[in-house]
Coordinates of C-alpha atoms in Angstrom, one line a residue:
M27 CA -25.2 27.3 -5.4
A28 CA -27.9 27.1 -2.8
A29 CA -30.3 29.1 -5.4
G30 CA -29.6 25.9 -7.8
R31 CA -28.0 28.2 -10.7
K32 CA -25.8 25.8 -13.9
G33 CA -23.4 24.2 -12.5
S34 CA -23.4 24.2 -8.9
L35 CA -23.3 20.5 -8.6
P36 CA -20.0 20.3 -9.9
L37 CA -18.4 23.3 -7.8
L38 CA -20.2 21.6 -5.1
A39 CA -18.7 18.2 -5.6
Q40 CA -14.7 20.0 -6.0
L41 CA -15.9 21.7 -3.0
A42 CA -16.4 19.0 -0.8
E43 CA -13.2 17.0 -2.4
C44 CA -11.3 20.0 -1.9
L45 CA -11.8 20.0 2.0
F46 CA -11.6 16.2 2.5
I47 CA -8.1 16.8 1.0
E48 CA -7.3 20.0 3.1
A49 CA -9.1 17.6 6.2
V50 CA -6.3 14.6 5.5
R51 CA -3.6 17.3 5.0
R52 CA -4.2 18.8 8.0
Y53 CA -4.3 15.0 9.8
I54 CA -1.3 13.9 8.7
E55 CA 0.8 17.4 9.5
S56 CA -0.9 16.4 13.1
I57 CA 0.8 13.4 13.6
Q58 CA 3.0 12.9 16.7
P59 CA 6.3 12.0 16.2
H60 CA 5.5 9.1 18.5
E61 CA 2.4 7.7 16.2
R62 CA 2.7 5.0 13.9
G63 CA 1.3 3.6 10.5
W64 CA 1.1 4.2 6.5
L65 CA 0.2 8.1 7.3
A66 CA 2.8 8.7 9.5
G67 CA 4.8 7.0 6.9
F68 CA 3.5 9.7 4.2
A69 CA 4.5 13.0 6.8
D70 CA 7.7 11.4 6.9
P71 CA 9.8 12.7 4.0
V72 CA 12.7 9.7 3.6
I73 CA 9.6 7.0 4.3
G74 CA 7.2 8.8 2.3
E75 CA 9.5 8.1 -0.2
A76 CA 10.4 5.0 0.4
V77 CA 6.9 3.8 0.5
N78 CA 6.2 5.7 -3.2
L79 CA 9.1 3.4 -4.6
L80 CA 7.8 -0.1 -3.4
H81 CA 4.3 0.6 -4.9
A82 CA 5.5 2.1 -8.1
K83 CA 8.0 -0.5 -8.8
R84 CA 5.6 -3.5 -6.4
D85 CA 8.0 -6.4 -9.0
H86 CA 10.8 -5.6 -8.5
H87 CA 12.7 -7.7 -6.2
W88 CA 13.4 -4.7 -3.3
T89 CA 16.3 -5.2 -1.0
V90 CA 16.5 -3.1 2.4
D91 CA 19.9 -2.4 0.8
E92 CA 19.0 -0.8 -2.4
L93 CA 16.0 1.2 -0.9
A94 CA 18.4 2.9 1.4
S95 CA 21.0 3.4 -1.3
Q96 CA 18.1 5.1 -3.2
L97 CA 16.9 7.0 -0.2
G98 CA 20.6 8.0 0.7
L99 CA 21.0 6.5 4.0
S100 CA 22.8 3.7 5.4
R101 CA 20.9 0.2 5.6
S102 CA 20.5 0.0 9.3
A103 CA 19.5 4.0 9.9
F104 CA 16.7 3.4 7.0
A105 CA 15.5 -0.1 8.2
E106 CA 15.3 1.2 11.9
R107 CA 13.4 5.1 10.6
F108 CA 11.0 2.9 8.7
A109 CA 10.6 0.2 11.3
R110 CA 10.1 3.1 13.6
I111 CA 8.1 5.2 11.7
M112 CA 5.4 2.3 10.0
G113 CA 5.4 0.0 13.1
E114 CA 7.5 -3.3 11.1
P115 CA 10.0 -3.8 9.2
P116 CA 10.6 -2.4 5.3
M117 CA 9.9 -6.0 3.8
R118 CA 7.5 -7.5 6.2
Y119 CA 5.4 -3.9 5.0
F120 CA 6.0 -4.6 1.5
G121 CA 5.1 -8.3 1.3
R122 CA 2.1 -7.3 3.0
Q123 CA 1.3 -4.7 0.6
R124 CA 2.3 -6.8 -2.1
L125 CA -0.5 -9.9 -0.8
R126 CA -2.9 -6.8 -0.4
F127 CA -2.7 -6.0 -4.0
A128 CA -3.2 -9.6 -4.9
A129 CA -6.4 -9.7 -3.0
Q130 CA -7.7 -7.1 -4.8
Q131 CA -7.1 -8.5 -8.3
L132 CA -8.2 -11.7 -7.3
R133 CA -11.8 -10.2 -6.1
G134 CA -12.1 -7.9 -8.9
S135 CA -10.2 -9.7 -11.8
H136 CA -10.4 -12.7 -13.9
E137 CA -6.4 -13.0 -14.4
T138 CA -5.4 -16.5 -13.1
V139 CA -3.8 -16.7 -10.0
A140 CA -0.6 -17.7 -11.5
R141 CA -0.8 -14.0 -13.4
I142 CA -1.9 -12.8 -10.2
G143 CA 1.0 -13.8 -8.3
F144 CA 3.2 -12.8 -10.9
Q145 CA 2.1 -9.1 -11.0
A146 CA 2.4 -8.8 -6.9
G147 CA 6.3 -10.1 -7.8
Y148 CA 6.0 -13.8 -7.0
E149 CA 8.5 -15.7 -9.0
S150 CA 6.5 -18.9 -8.9
E151 CA 2.4 -20.1 -8.3
A152 CA 3.2 -22.2 -5.2
A153 CA 5.5 -19.1 -3.6
F154 CA 2.4 -16.8 -4.1
N155 CA 0.1 -19.6 -2.7
R156 CA 2.3 -20.0 0.3
A157 CA 2.7 -16.1 1.3
F158 CA -1.2 -15.8 0.5
K159 CA -2.5 -18.1 2.7
R160 CA -0.2 -17.1 5.3
E161 CA -1.4 -13.9 5.4
F162 CA -4.7 -14.4 5.2
G163 CA -5.4 -17.8 6.5
I164 CA -6.9 -19.3 3.5
A165 CA -5.5 -20.4 -0.2
S166 CA -5.5 -17.7 -2.7
A167 CA -8.2 -19.9 -5.2
A168 CA -10.2 -20.6 -2.2
W169 CA -10.3 -16.7 -0.9
R170 CA -11.2 -15.4 -4.7
I171 CA -14.2 -18.1 -4.5
R172 CA -15.4 -16.7 -0.6
S173 CA -14.7 -13.1 -2.0
A174 CA -17.1 -13.1 -4.8
A175 CA -19.8 -14.7 -3.0
S176 CA -19.7 -11.7 -0.5
P177 CA -20.7 -8.0 -1.4
L178 CA -18.3 -5.4 -1.7

């Protein structure tokens, strides 16, 4: 590769990608049981599956009971395990993730605020706007204008 032979650059890019993936894997494996957060969640097979379900069906109106049932746990066991590992209850985590998704959409698309709110799982524009303002401290339309003016 150092000699600059044909195909060296793509090979080097793939090698760098593999090394990055391996570094992330090793970091996740090294997370101690007392550590919390989304990486710790992915290291736990049950919570990792719950997070995958939440993100795969963002517009679904999940309940703790439904998630627990899908994962084969009682409601209380699931809720306790999720909160212990992720650092917050499952529905609070899910609500914040839906709003982060919406914020990305507001910044990167020309969809209406109402449509983005619907895609994020909110049944009305008003409910979406209340939740958005509670999370980010600014109305969604104002956030869109402000984020469009700032560089990525």
